[in-house]
């Protein structure tokens, strides 16, 4: 039985996305926690690939910023420049699809999907147990997937108490009955946990297992295209270091 892939924070990094999809092989479906574009030089190509997966997908702050749906004064200067570049580069059909994504994806018996958090799907960073604990009070689903921090992380909630679960490449976590989880799936296209490799997850609903994977990709290809396009230097160099 194949699983369900979960990915996010692709950020227009096509070589990273292609490496993840090749590594994952054929799965039963895909979920995407947003930020398909912004920062990277291949926004249209990444949108095409995600649409081709028929993924259930939510929007992220960079998707909104790159389509004129969010005020760019909320972004730092490099993110803002990249959003402006992306906005100019987006093809009409890709822009229309990106603009149509919801902030929260929720349906009975399915994992909840948000970009940042349940409390604030667009902007909140869930990095601490206390922030996770507050968010667990706001939903009932057994599993919530999010992104936005670019750092893979899991919080578990049982008996009214939240705790952090250590995440590493190759983690295969047994999801316990009676425990709820918020799982940050890390970033495909711009990891920030000092590991330059692309990150994604696979959920096996019947076995109740969640796996984390890291995948090497030719980040030099992304970097050279970013240079050609005149994107900010700090956004280019960080890809080699995962920060
Ligand atoms: Zn992001």
PDB file of C-alpha atoms and ligand atoms in Angstrom:
ATOM      1  CA  UNK A   1       0.000   0.000   0.000  1.00  0.00           C
ATOM      2  CA  UNK A   2       1.504   3.280  -1.106  1.00  0.00           C
ATOM      3  CA  UNK A   3       1.358   6.321   1.110  1.00  0.00           C
ATOM      4  CA  UNK A   4       0.425   9.961   0.802  1.00  0.00           C
ATOM      5  CA  UNK A   5       3.234  12.434   0.192  1.00  0.00           C
ATOM      6  CA  UNK A   6       3.254  15.753   2.011  1.00  0.00           C
ATOM      7  CA  UNK A   7       5.448  18.612   0.904  1.00  0.00           C
ATOM      8  CA  UNK A   8       5.677  22.380   1.067  1.00  0.00           C
ATOM      9  CA  UNK A   9       7.814  25.505   0.977  1.00  0.00           C
ATOM     10  CA  UNK A  10       8.948  24.568  -2.516  1.00  0.00           C
ATOM     11  CA  UNK A  11       9.687  28.223  -3.251  1.00  0.00           C
ATOM     12  CA  UNK A  12      10.165  27.966  -6.981  1.00  0.00           C
ATOM     13  CA  UNK A  13      13.042  25.509  -6.640  1.00  0.00           C
ATOM     14  CA  UNK A  14      12.382  23.035  -9.462  1.00  0.00           C
ATOM     15  CA  UNK A  15      15.539  20.890  -9.111  1.00  0.00           C
ATOM     16  CA  UNK A  16      14.640  20.297  -5.439  1.00  0.00           C
ATOM     17  CA  UNK A  17      11.027  19.463  -6.294  1.00  0.00           C
ATOM     18  CA  UNK A  18      12.046  17.088  -9.076  1.00  0.00           C
ATOM     19  CA  UNK A  19      14.467  15.282  -6.746  1.00  0.00           C
ATOM     20  CA  UNK A  20      11.726  14.830  -4.133  1.00  0.00           C
ATOM     21  CA  UNK A  21       9.211  13.519  -6.657  1.00  0.00           C
ATOM     22  CA  UNK A  22      11.738  11.089  -8.092  1.00  0.00           C
ATOM     23  CA  UNK A  23      12.686   9.883  -4.600  1.00  0.00           C
ATOM     24  CA  UNK A  24       9.042   9.417  -3.607  1.00  0.00           C
ATOM     25  CA  UNK A  25       8.041   7.424  -6.680  1.00  0.00           C
ATOM     26  CA  UNK A  26       4.360   6.584  -7.133  1.00  0.00           C
ATOM     27  CA  UNK A  27       2.165   7.461  -4.163  1.00  0.00           C
ATOM     28  CA  UNK A  28      -1.600   7.433  -3.564  1.00  0.00           C
ATOM     29  CA  UNK A  29      -1.815  11.209  -3.395  1.00  0.00           C
ATOM     30  CA  UNK A  30      -0.155  14.421  -2.298  1.00  0.00           C
ATOM     31  CA  UNK A  31      -0.801  17.238   0.159  1.00  0.00           C
ATOM     32  CA  UNK A  32       0.935  20.604  -0.074  1.00  0.00           C
ATOM     33  CA  UNK A  33       1.278  23.086   2.793  1.00  0.00           C
ATOM     34  CA  UNK A  34       1.897  26.117   0.568  1.00  0.00           C
ATOM     35  CA  UNK A  35       4.641  28.517  -0.501  1.00  0.00           C
ATOM     36  CA  UNK A  36       5.011  26.912  -3.898  1.00  0.00           C
ATOM     37  CA  UNK A  37       6.646  30.110  -5.172  1.00  0.00           C
ATOM     38  CA  UNK A  38       8.757  33.007  -3.869  1.00  0.00           C
ATOM     39  CA  UNK A  39      12.580  33.065  -3.513  1.00  0.00           C
ATOM     40  CA  UNK A  40      13.296  30.592  -6.347  1.00  0.00           C
ATOM     41  CA  UNK A  41      13.585  31.071 -10.113  1.00  0.00           C
ATOM     42  CA  UNK A  42      11.120  28.444 -11.414  1.00  0.00           C
ATOM     43  CA  UNK A  43       7.647  29.495 -10.180  1.00  0.00           C
ATOM     44  CA  UNK A  44       5.640  28.448 -13.239  1.00  0.00           C
ATOM     45  CA  UNK A  45       7.403  25.095 -13.516  1.00  0.00           C
ATOM     46  CA  UNK A  46       6.810  24.309  -9.830  1.00  0.00           C
ATOM     47  CA  UNK A  47       3.120  25.226 -10.089  1.00  0.00           C
ATOM     48  CA  UNK A  48       2.848  22.944 -13.140  1.00  0.00           C
ATOM     49  CA  UNK A  49       4.395  20.037 -11.252  1.00  0.00           C
ATOM     50  CA  UNK A  50       2.201  20.488  -8.166  1.00  0.00           C
ATOM     51  CA  UNK A  51      -0.911  20.776 -10.327  1.00  0.00           C
ATOM     52  CA  UNK A  52       0.154  17.598 -12.092  1.00  0.00           C
ATOM     53  CA  UNK A  53       0.171  15.800  -8.728  1.00  0.00           C
ATOM     54  CA  UNK A  54      -3.464  16.810  -8.185  1.00  0.00           C
ATOM     55  CA  UNK A  55      -2.347  17.719  -4.668  1.00  0.00           C
ATOM     56  CA  UNK A  56      -4.686  19.123  -2.051  1.00  0.00           C
ATOM     57  CA  UNK A  57      -2.959  22.413  -1.449  1.00  0.00           C
ATOM     58  CA  UNK A  58      -3.214  25.503   0.740  1.00  0.00           C
ATOM     59  CA  UNK A  59      -1.746  28.926   0.098  1.00  0.00           C
ATOM     60  CA  UNK A  60       1.314  30.373   1.862  1.00  0.00           C
ATOM     61  CA  UNK A  61       2.413  33.920   2.607  1.00  0.00           C
ATOM     62  CA  UNK A  62       4.762  33.945  -0.401  1.00  0.00           C
ATOM     63  CA  UNK A  63       2.033  32.636  -2.724  1.00  0.00           C
ATOM     64  CA  UNK A  64      -0.178  35.505  -1.545  1.00  0.00           C
ATOM     65  CA  UNK A  65       2.666  38.031  -1.728  1.00  0.00           C
ATOM     66  CA  UNK A  66       3.597  36.943  -5.254  1.00  0.00           C
ATOM     67  CA  UNK A  67       0.045  37.318  -6.563  1.00  0.00           C
ATOM     68  CA  UNK A  68      -0.673  40.738  -5.067  1.00  0.00           C
ATOM     69  CA  UNK A  69      -2.994  39.324  -2.397  1.00  0.00           C
ATOM     70  CA  UNK A  70      -0.799  40.316   0.553  1.00  0.00           C
ATOM     71  CA  UNK A  71       0.858  43.658   1.281  1.00  0.00           C
ATOM     72  CA  UNK A  72       4.594  43.273   0.577  1.00  0.00           C
ATOM     73  CA  UNK A  73       5.500  45.672   3.404  1.00  0.00           C
ATOM     74  CA  UNK A  74       5.048  42.651   5.731  1.00  0.00           C
ATOM     75  CA  UNK A  75       8.033  40.913   4.091  1.00  0.00           C
ATOM     76  CA  UNK A  76      11.753  41.467   4.621  1.00  0.00           C
ATOM     77  CA  UNK A  77      13.582  43.188   1.796  1.00  0.00           C
ATOM     78  CA  UNK A  78      14.950  40.077   0.043  1.00  0.00           C
ATOM     79  CA  UNK A  79      11.644  38.212   0.286  1.00  0.00           C
ATOM     80  CA  UNK A  80       9.897  41.290  -1.076  1.00  0.00           C
ATOM     81  CA  UNK A  81      12.251  41.555  -4.065  1.00  0.00           C
ATOM     82  CA  UNK A  82      11.703  37.845  -4.796  1.00  0.00           C
ATOM     83  CA  UNK A  83       7.912  38.222  -4.535  1.00  0.00           C
ATOM     84  CA  UNK A  84       8.021  41.140  -6.971  1.00  0.00           C
ATOM     85  CA  UNK A  85      10.193  39.139  -9.386  1.00  0.00           C
ATOM     86  CA  UNK A  86       7.799  36.177  -9.101  1.00  0.00           C
ATOM     87  CA  UNK A  87       4.738  38.352  -9.636  1.00  0.00           C
ATOM     88  CA  UNK A  88       6.247  39.601 -12.902  1.00  0.00           C
ATOM     89  CA  UNK A  89       7.268  36.083 -13.979  1.00  0.00           C
ATOM     90  CA  UNK A  90       3.973  34.267 -13.304  1.00  0.00           C
ATOM     91  CA  UNK A  91       1.995  33.176 -16.336  1.00  0.00           C
ATOM     92  CA  UNK A  92      -1.716  34.078 -16.245  1.00  0.00           C
ATOM     93  CA  UNK A  93      -3.022  30.537 -15.775  1.00  0.00           C
ATOM     94  CA  UNK A  94      -0.488  29.761 -13.046  1.00  0.00           C
ATOM     95  CA  UNK A  95      -1.348  33.001 -11.271  1.00  0.00           C
ATOM     96  CA  UNK A  96      -5.056  32.241 -11.450  1.00  0.00           C
ATOM     97  CA  UNK A  97      -4.586  28.774  -9.955  1.00  0.00           C
ATOM     98  CA  UNK A  98      -2.237  30.055  -7.231  1.00  0.00           C
ATOM     99  CA  UNK A  99      -4.687  32.822  -6.333  1.00  0.00           C
ATOM    100  CA  UNK A 100      -7.497  30.300  -5.895  1.00  0.00           C
ATOM    101  CA  UNK A 101      -5.858  28.259  -3.106  1.00  0.00           C
ATOM    102  CA  UNK A 102      -7.566  28.240   0.312  1.00  0.00           C
ATOM    103  CA  UNK A 103      -5.753  29.106   3.566  1.00  0.00           C
ATOM    104  CA  UNK A 104      -7.080  26.003   5.343  1.00  0.00           C
ATOM    105  CA  UNK A 105      -7.936  22.600   3.875  1.00  0.00           C
ATOM    106  CA  UNK A 106     -10.235  20.589   6.091  1.00  0.00           C
ATOM    107  CA  UNK A 107     -12.593  17.639   5.485  1.00  0.00           C
ATOM    108  CA  UNK A 108     -13.921  14.789   7.670  1.00  0.00           C
ATOM    109  CA  UNK A 109     -11.455  11.978   8.370  1.00  0.00           C
ATOM    110  CA  UNK A 110      -8.583  13.759   6.639  1.00  0.00           C
ATOM    111  CA  UNK A 111      -5.542  15.568   8.002  1.00  0.00           C
ATOM    112  CA  UNK A 112      -5.945  19.301   8.439  1.00  0.00           C
ATOM    113  CA  UNK A 113      -3.606  21.341   6.230  1.00  0.00           C
ATOM    114  CA  UNK A 114      -2.373  24.887   6.880  1.00  0.00           C
ATOM    115  CA  UNK A 115       0.750  26.856   5.970  1.00  0.00           C
ATOM    116  CA  UNK A 116       1.652  28.558   9.276  1.00  0.00           C
ATOM    117  CA  UNK A 117      -0.724  27.522  12.043  1.00  0.00           C
ATOM    118  CA  UNK A 118      -4.411  26.912  12.705  1.00  0.00           C
ATOM    119  CA  UNK A 119      -4.644  30.176  14.662  1.00  0.00           C
ATOM    120  CA  UNK A 120      -3.020  32.170  11.845  1.00  0.00           C
ATOM    121  CA  UNK A 121      -2.703  30.041   8.683  1.00  0.00           C
ATOM    122  CA  UNK A 122      -0.677  32.648   6.809  1.00  0.00           C
ATOM    123  CA  UNK A 123       1.844  34.045   9.285  1.00  0.00           C
ATOM    124  CA  UNK A 124       2.233  32.195  12.594  1.00  0.00           C
ATOM    125  CA  UNK A 125       5.479  30.237  13.107  1.00  0.00           C
ATOM    126  CA  UNK A 126       5.022  27.130  15.276  1.00  0.00           C
ATOM    127  CA  UNK A 127       8.495  26.623  16.730  1.00  0.00           C
ATOM    128  CA  UNK A 128       7.718  26.198  20.418  1.00  0.00           C
ATOM    129  CA  UNK A 129       5.689  23.720  22.433  1.00  0.00           C
ATOM    130  CA  UNK A 130       3.658  26.539  24.016  1.00  0.00           C
ATOM    131  CA  UNK A 131       2.583  27.825  20.590  1.00  0.00           C
ATOM    132  CA  UNK A 132       1.726  24.295  19.468  1.00  0.00           C
ATOM    133  CA  UNK A 133      -0.301  23.721  22.668  1.00  0.00           C
ATOM    134  CA  UNK A 134      -2.423  26.787  21.963  1.00  0.00           C
ATOM    135  CA  UNK A 135      -3.061  25.621  18.408  1.00  0.00           C
ATOM    136  CA  UNK A 136      -4.061  22.095  19.468  1.00  0.00           C
ATOM    137  CA  UNK A 137      -7.040  23.684  21.247  1.00  0.00           C
ATOM    138  CA  UNK A 138      -8.268  25.083  17.929  1.00  0.00           C
ATOM    139  CA  UNK A 139      -8.807  21.855  15.952  1.00  0.00           C
ATOM    140  CA  UNK A 140     -10.039  18.297  16.514  1.00  0.00           C
ATOM    141  CA  UNK A 141      -8.326  16.381  13.724  1.00  0.00           C
ATOM    142  CA  UNK A 142      -5.836  13.697  14.769  1.00  0.00           C
ATOM    143  CA  UNK A 143      -3.246  15.120  12.394  1.00  0.00           C
ATOM    144  CA  UNK A 144      -2.396  18.623  11.192  1.00  0.00           C
ATOM    145  CA  UNK A 145       0.314  19.294   8.605  1.00  0.00           C
ATOM    146  CA  UNK A 146       1.987  22.688   8.384  1.00  0.00           C
ATOM    147  CA  UNK A 147       5.155  24.385   7.099  1.00  0.00           C
ATOM    148  CA  UNK A 148       6.307  28.038   6.982  1.00  0.00           C
ATOM    149  CA  UNK A 149       9.302  27.690   9.350  1.00  0.00           C
ATOM    150  CA  UNK A 150      11.289  25.555   6.861  1.00  0.00           C
ATOM    151  CA  UNK A 151      12.318  23.416   9.848  1.00  0.00           C
ATOM    152  CA  UNK A 152      10.880  19.881  10.099  1.00  0.00           C
ATOM    153  CA  UNK A 153       9.286  19.458  13.504  1.00  0.00           C
ATOM    154  CA  UNK A 154       6.575  17.408  15.217  1.00  0.00           C
ATOM    155  CA  UNK A 155       4.468  18.282  18.250  1.00  0.00           C
ATOM    156  CA  UNK A 156       2.320  15.627  19.929  1.00  0.00           C
ATOM    157  CA  UNK A 157      -0.695  16.334  22.142  1.00  0.00           C
ATOM    158  CA  UNK A 158      -2.233  13.893  24.596  1.00  0.00           C
ATOM    159  CA  UNK A 159      -3.872  14.234  27.984  1.00  0.00           C
ATOM    160  CA  UNK A 160      -3.999  18.012  27.548  1.00  0.00           C
ATOM    161  CA  UNK A 161      -0.217  18.172  27.266  1.00  0.00           C
ATOM    162  CA  UNK A 162       1.953  19.082  24.240  1.00  0.00           C
ATOM    163  CA  UNK A 163       5.475  17.759  23.676  1.00  0.00           C
ATOM    164  CA  UNK A 164       8.039  17.821  20.894  1.00  0.00           C
ATOM    165  CA  UNK A 165       9.078  14.698  18.976  1.00  0.00           C
ATOM    166  CA  UNK A 166      12.608  14.596  17.570  1.00  0.00           C
ATOM    167  CA  UNK A 167      12.697  14.627  13.756  1.00  0.00           C
ATOM    168  CA  UNK A 168      15.553  13.261  11.649  1.00  0.00           C
ATOM    169  CA  UNK A 169      16.155  11.900   8.152  1.00  0.00           C
ATOM    170  CA  UNK A 170      14.601   8.449   7.946  1.00  0.00           C
ATOM    171  CA  UNK A 171      12.309   8.929  10.958  1.00  0.00           C
ATOM    172  CA  UNK A 172       9.415   6.449  10.866  1.00  0.00           C
ATOM    173  CA  UNK A 173       7.005   7.580  13.577  1.00  0.00           C
ATOM    174  CA  UNK A 174       4.182   5.356  14.838  1.00  0.00           C
ATOM    175  CA  UNK A 175       1.135   7.600  15.264  1.00  0.00           C
ATOM    176  CA  UNK A 176      -0.508   6.596  18.543  1.00  0.00           C
ATOM    177  CA  UNK A 177      -4.247   6.307  19.065  1.00  0.00           C
ATOM    178  CA  UNK A 178      -5.470   9.029  21.400  1.00  0.00           C
ATOM    179  CA  UNK A 179      -2.542  11.312  20.517  1.00  0.00           C
ATOM    180  CA  UNK A 180      -2.904  14.213  18.088  1.00  0.00           C
ATOM    181  CA  UNK A 181      -0.039  15.594  16.051  1.00  0.00           C
ATOM    182  CA  UNK A 182       1.074  18.818  14.373  1.00  0.00           C
ATOM    183  CA  UNK A 183       3.733  17.856  11.855  1.00  0.00           C
ATOM    184  CA  UNK A 184       5.800  20.504  10.090  1.00  0.00           C
ATOM    185  CA  UNK A 185       6.921  18.824   6.886  1.00  0.00           C
ATOM    186  CA  UNK A 186      10.061  20.932   6.413  1.00  0.00           C
ATOM    187  CA  UNK A 187      10.958  22.669   3.161  1.00  0.00           C
ATOM    188  CA  UNK A 188      11.550  21.277  -0.313  1.00  0.00           C
ATOM    189  CA  UNK A 189      13.169  24.353  -1.782  1.00  0.00           C
ATOM    190  CA  UNK A 190      14.813  26.328   1.021  1.00  0.00           C
ATOM    191  CA  UNK A 191      15.570  24.242   4.153  1.00  0.00           C
ATOM    192  CA  UNK A 192      16.653  26.260   7.213  1.00  0.00           C
ATOM    193  CA  UNK A 193      17.815  23.555   9.620  1.00  0.00           C
ATOM    194  CA  UNK A 194      21.454  23.566   8.458  1.00  0.00           C
ATOM    195  CA  UNK A 195      20.763  20.630   6.138  1.00  0.00           C
ATOM    196  CA  UNK A 196      20.716  21.734   2.488  1.00  0.00           C
ATOM    197  CA  UNK A 197      18.833  18.638   1.339  1.00  0.00           C
ATOM    198  CA  UNK A 198      15.171  18.879   0.317  1.00  0.00           C
ATOM    199  CA  UNK A 199      12.697  17.599   2.929  1.00  0.00           C
ATOM    200  CA  UNK A 200       9.319  15.867   2.565  1.00  0.00           C
ATOM    201  CA  UNK A 201       7.091  13.330   4.370  1.00  0.00           C
ATOM    202  CA  UNK A 202       5.059  10.242   3.574  1.00  0.00           C
ATOM    203  CA  UNK A 203       1.970   9.267   5.592  1.00  0.00           C
ATOM    204  CA  UNK A 204       0.782   5.651   5.622  1.00  0.00           C
ATOM    205  CA  UNK A 205      -2.785   6.027   6.952  1.00  0.00           C
ATOM    206  CA  UNK A 206      -3.536   2.309   7.356  1.00  0.00           C
ATOM    207  CA  UNK A 207      -0.294   1.523   9.177  1.00  0.00           C
ATOM    208  CA  UNK A 208      -0.501   4.871  11.040  1.00  0.00           C
ATOM    209  CA  UNK A 209       3.098   5.723  10.256  1.00  0.00           C
ATOM    210  CA  UNK A 210       4.649   9.075   9.278  1.00  0.00           C
ATOM    211  CA  UNK A 211       8.057   9.074   7.598  1.00  0.00           C
ATOM    212  CA  UNK A 212      10.520  11.943   7.029  1.00  0.00           C
ATOM    213  CA  UNK A 213      12.950  11.983   4.116  1.00  0.00           C
ATOM    214  CA  UNK A 214      15.852  14.203   3.052  1.00  0.00           C
ATOM    215  CA  UNK A 215      16.946  14.229  -0.590  1.00  0.00           C
ATOM    216  CA  UNK A 216      20.069  15.681  -2.174  1.00  0.00           C
ATOM    217  CA  UNK A 217      19.528  17.797  -5.270  1.00  0.00           C
ATOM    218  CA  UNK A 218      21.731  19.907  -7.557  1.00  0.00           C
ATOM    219  CA  UNK A 219      21.245  23.251  -5.811  1.00  0.00           C
ATOM    220  CA  UNK A 220      23.900  24.775  -8.100  1.00  0.00           C
ATOM    221  CA  UNK A 221      21.328  24.595 -10.919  1.00  0.00           C
ATOM    222  CA  UNK A 222      18.894  26.681  -8.901  1.00  0.00           C
ATOM    223  CA  UNK A 223      21.648  29.068  -7.840  1.00  0.00           C
ATOM    224  CA  UNK A 224      22.903  29.736 -11.370  1.00  0.00           C
ATOM    225  CA  UNK A 225      19.400  30.467 -12.645  1.00  0.00           C
ATOM    226  CA  UNK A 226      18.841  32.810  -9.694  1.00  0.00           C
ATOM    227  CA  UNK A 227      22.051  34.651 -10.604  1.00  0.00           C
ATOM    228  CA  UNK A 228      20.926  34.962 -14.217  1.00  0.00           C
ATOM    229  CA  UNK A 229      17.627  36.423 -13.055  1.00  0.00           C
ATOM    230  CA  UNK A 230      19.340  38.894 -10.707  1.00  0.00           C
ATOM    231  CA  UNK A 231      17.713  37.563  -7.531  1.00  0.00           C
ATOM    232  CA  UNK A 232      19.343  38.713  -4.242  1.00  0.00           C
ATOM    233  CA  UNK A 233      22.709  37.135  -3.430  1.00  0.00           C
ATOM    234  CA  UNK A 234      21.834  36.080   0.168  1.00  0.00           C
ATOM    235  CA  UNK A 235      18.920  34.021  -1.190  1.00  0.00           C
ATOM    236  CA  UNK A 236      21.338  32.288  -3.567  1.00  0.00           C
ATOM    237  CA  UNK A 237      24.118  31.461  -1.106  1.00  0.00           C
ATOM    238  CA  UNK A 238      21.814  30.144   1.652  1.00  0.00           C
ATOM    239  CA  UNK A 239      20.728  27.183  -0.490  1.00  0.00           C
ATOM    240  CA  UNK A 240      24.184  25.619  -0.126  1.00  0.00           C
ATOM    241  CA  UNK A 241      24.019  25.753   3.671  1.00  0.00           C
ATOM    242  CA  UNK A 242      20.381  25.073   4.470  1.00  0.00           C
ATOM    243  CA  UNK A 243      19.879  28.269   6.424  1.00  0.00           C
TER     244      UNK A 243
HETATM  245 ZN1  LIG B   1       8.148  29.477   3.074  1.00  0.00          ZN
END
